[in-house]
mmCIF file of C-alpha atoms in Angstrom:
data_model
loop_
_atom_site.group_PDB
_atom_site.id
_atom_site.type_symbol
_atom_site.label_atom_id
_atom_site.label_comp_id
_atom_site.label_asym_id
_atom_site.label_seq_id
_atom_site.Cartn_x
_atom_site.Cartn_y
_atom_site.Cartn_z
ATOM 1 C CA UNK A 705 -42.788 27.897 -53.355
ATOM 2 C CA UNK A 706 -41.532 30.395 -51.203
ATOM 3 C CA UNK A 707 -43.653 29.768 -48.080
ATOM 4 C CA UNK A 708 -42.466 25.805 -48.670
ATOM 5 C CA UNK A 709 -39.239 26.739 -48.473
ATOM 6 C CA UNK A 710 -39.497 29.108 -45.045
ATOM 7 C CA UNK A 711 -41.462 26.750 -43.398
ATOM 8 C CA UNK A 712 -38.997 24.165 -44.557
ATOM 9 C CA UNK A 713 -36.456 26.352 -42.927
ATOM 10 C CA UNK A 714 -38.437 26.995 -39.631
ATOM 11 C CA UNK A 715 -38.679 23.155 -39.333
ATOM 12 C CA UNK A 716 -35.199 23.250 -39.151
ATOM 13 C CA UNK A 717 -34.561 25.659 -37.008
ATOM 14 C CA UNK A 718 -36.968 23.779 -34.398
ATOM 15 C CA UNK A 719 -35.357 20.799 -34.983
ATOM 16 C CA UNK A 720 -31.758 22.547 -34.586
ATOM 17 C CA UNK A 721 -33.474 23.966 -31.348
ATOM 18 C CA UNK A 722 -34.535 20.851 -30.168
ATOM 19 C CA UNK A 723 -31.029 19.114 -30.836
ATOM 20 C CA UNK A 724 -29.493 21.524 -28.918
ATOM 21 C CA UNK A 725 -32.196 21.797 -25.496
ATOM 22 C CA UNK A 726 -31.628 17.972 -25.121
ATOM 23 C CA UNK A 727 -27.731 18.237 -24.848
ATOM 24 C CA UNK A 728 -28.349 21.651 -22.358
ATOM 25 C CA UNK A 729 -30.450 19.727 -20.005
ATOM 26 C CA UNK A 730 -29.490 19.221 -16.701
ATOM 27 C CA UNK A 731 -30.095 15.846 -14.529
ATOM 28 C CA UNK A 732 -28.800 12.583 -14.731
ATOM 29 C CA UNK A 733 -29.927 9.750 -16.642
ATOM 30 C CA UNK A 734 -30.745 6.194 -15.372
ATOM 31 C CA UNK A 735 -27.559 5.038 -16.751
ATOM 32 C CA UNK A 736 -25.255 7.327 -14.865
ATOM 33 C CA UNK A 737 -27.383 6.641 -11.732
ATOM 34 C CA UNK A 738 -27.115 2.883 -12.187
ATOM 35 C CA UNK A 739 -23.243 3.398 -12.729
ATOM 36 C CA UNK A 740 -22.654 5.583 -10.140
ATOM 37 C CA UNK A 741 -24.611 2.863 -7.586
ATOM 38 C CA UNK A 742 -22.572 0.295 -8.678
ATOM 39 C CA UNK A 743 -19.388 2.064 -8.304
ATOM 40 C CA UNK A 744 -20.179 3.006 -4.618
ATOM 41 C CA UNK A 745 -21.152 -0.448 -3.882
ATOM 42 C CA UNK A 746 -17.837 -1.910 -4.820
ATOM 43 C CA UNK A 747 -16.231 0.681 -2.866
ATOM 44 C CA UNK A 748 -17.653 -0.476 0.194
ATOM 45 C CA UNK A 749 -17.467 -4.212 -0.867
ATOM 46 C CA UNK A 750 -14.190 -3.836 -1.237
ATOM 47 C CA UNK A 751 -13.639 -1.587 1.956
ATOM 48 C CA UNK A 752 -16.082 -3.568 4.936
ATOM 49 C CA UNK A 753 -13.947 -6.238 5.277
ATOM 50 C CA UNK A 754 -10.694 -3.814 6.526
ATOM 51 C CA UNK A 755 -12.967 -2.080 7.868
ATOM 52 C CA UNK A 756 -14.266 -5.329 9.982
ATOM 53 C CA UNK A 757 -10.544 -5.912 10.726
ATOM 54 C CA UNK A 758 -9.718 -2.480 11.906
ATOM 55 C CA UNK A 759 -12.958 -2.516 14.298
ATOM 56 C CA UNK A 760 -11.269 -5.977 15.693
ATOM 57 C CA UNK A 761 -7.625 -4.214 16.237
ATOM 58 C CA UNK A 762 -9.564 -0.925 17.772
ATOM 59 C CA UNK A 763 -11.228 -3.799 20.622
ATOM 60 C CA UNK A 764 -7.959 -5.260 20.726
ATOM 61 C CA UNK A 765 -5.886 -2.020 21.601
ATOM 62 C CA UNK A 766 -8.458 -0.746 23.902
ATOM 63 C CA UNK A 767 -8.579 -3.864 26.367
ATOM 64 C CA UNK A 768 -4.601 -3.747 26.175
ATOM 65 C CA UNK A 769 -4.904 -0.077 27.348
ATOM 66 C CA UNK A 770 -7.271 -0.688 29.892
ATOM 67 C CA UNK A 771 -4.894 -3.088 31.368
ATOM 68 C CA UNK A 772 -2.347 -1.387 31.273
ATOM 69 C CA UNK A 773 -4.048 1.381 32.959
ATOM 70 C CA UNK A 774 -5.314 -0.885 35.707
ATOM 71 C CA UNK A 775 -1.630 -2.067 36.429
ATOM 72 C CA UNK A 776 -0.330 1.905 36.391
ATOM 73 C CA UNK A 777 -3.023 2.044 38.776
ATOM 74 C CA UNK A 778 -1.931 -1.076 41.200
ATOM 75 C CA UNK A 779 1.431 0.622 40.964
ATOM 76 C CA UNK A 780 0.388 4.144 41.914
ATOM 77 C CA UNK A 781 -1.508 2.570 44.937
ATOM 78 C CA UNK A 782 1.416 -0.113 46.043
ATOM 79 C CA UNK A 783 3.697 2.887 45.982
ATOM 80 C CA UNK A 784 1.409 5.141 48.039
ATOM 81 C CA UNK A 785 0.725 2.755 50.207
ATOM 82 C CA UNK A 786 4.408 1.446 50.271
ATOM 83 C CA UNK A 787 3.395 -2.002 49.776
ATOM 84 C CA UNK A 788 4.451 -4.648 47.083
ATOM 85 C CA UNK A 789 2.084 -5.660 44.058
#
């Protein structure tokens, strides 16, 4: 009756082991991979379509700069060559 009992109590102490290695184990599960994929893709769904925009107003301001530049430039010539534009 005594061995029952010890072995009874090493059972338990495996299990107890056991309990405790699965909640020490280091990873992530399929779940928190599938959550974490989803979360990033409504981040970006939510953020390509500013994005989109701000690419358009980047094009937008650059040709206005470059124009601007070109007519700095006309001037810079007109007045070194003290001509009109």
């Amino acid at each position: 009756m005594g061995t029952s009992s010890y072995q009874h109590m090493l059972d338990y102490q495996q299990w107890w082991r056991m309990l405790n290695l699965r909640y020490t184990q280091r990873g992530v599960t399929l779940i928190e991979l599938v959550i974490g994929l989803v979360i990033i893709s409504l981040v970006m769904g939510f953020g390509a379509p500013s994005f989109s925009g701000w690419i358009q107003n980047a094009k937008i301001s650059t040709a206005a700069e470059a124009t601007q530049n070109g007519l700095q430039l006309a001037r810079a010539e007109a007045v070194r060559r003290n001509t009109h534009l």
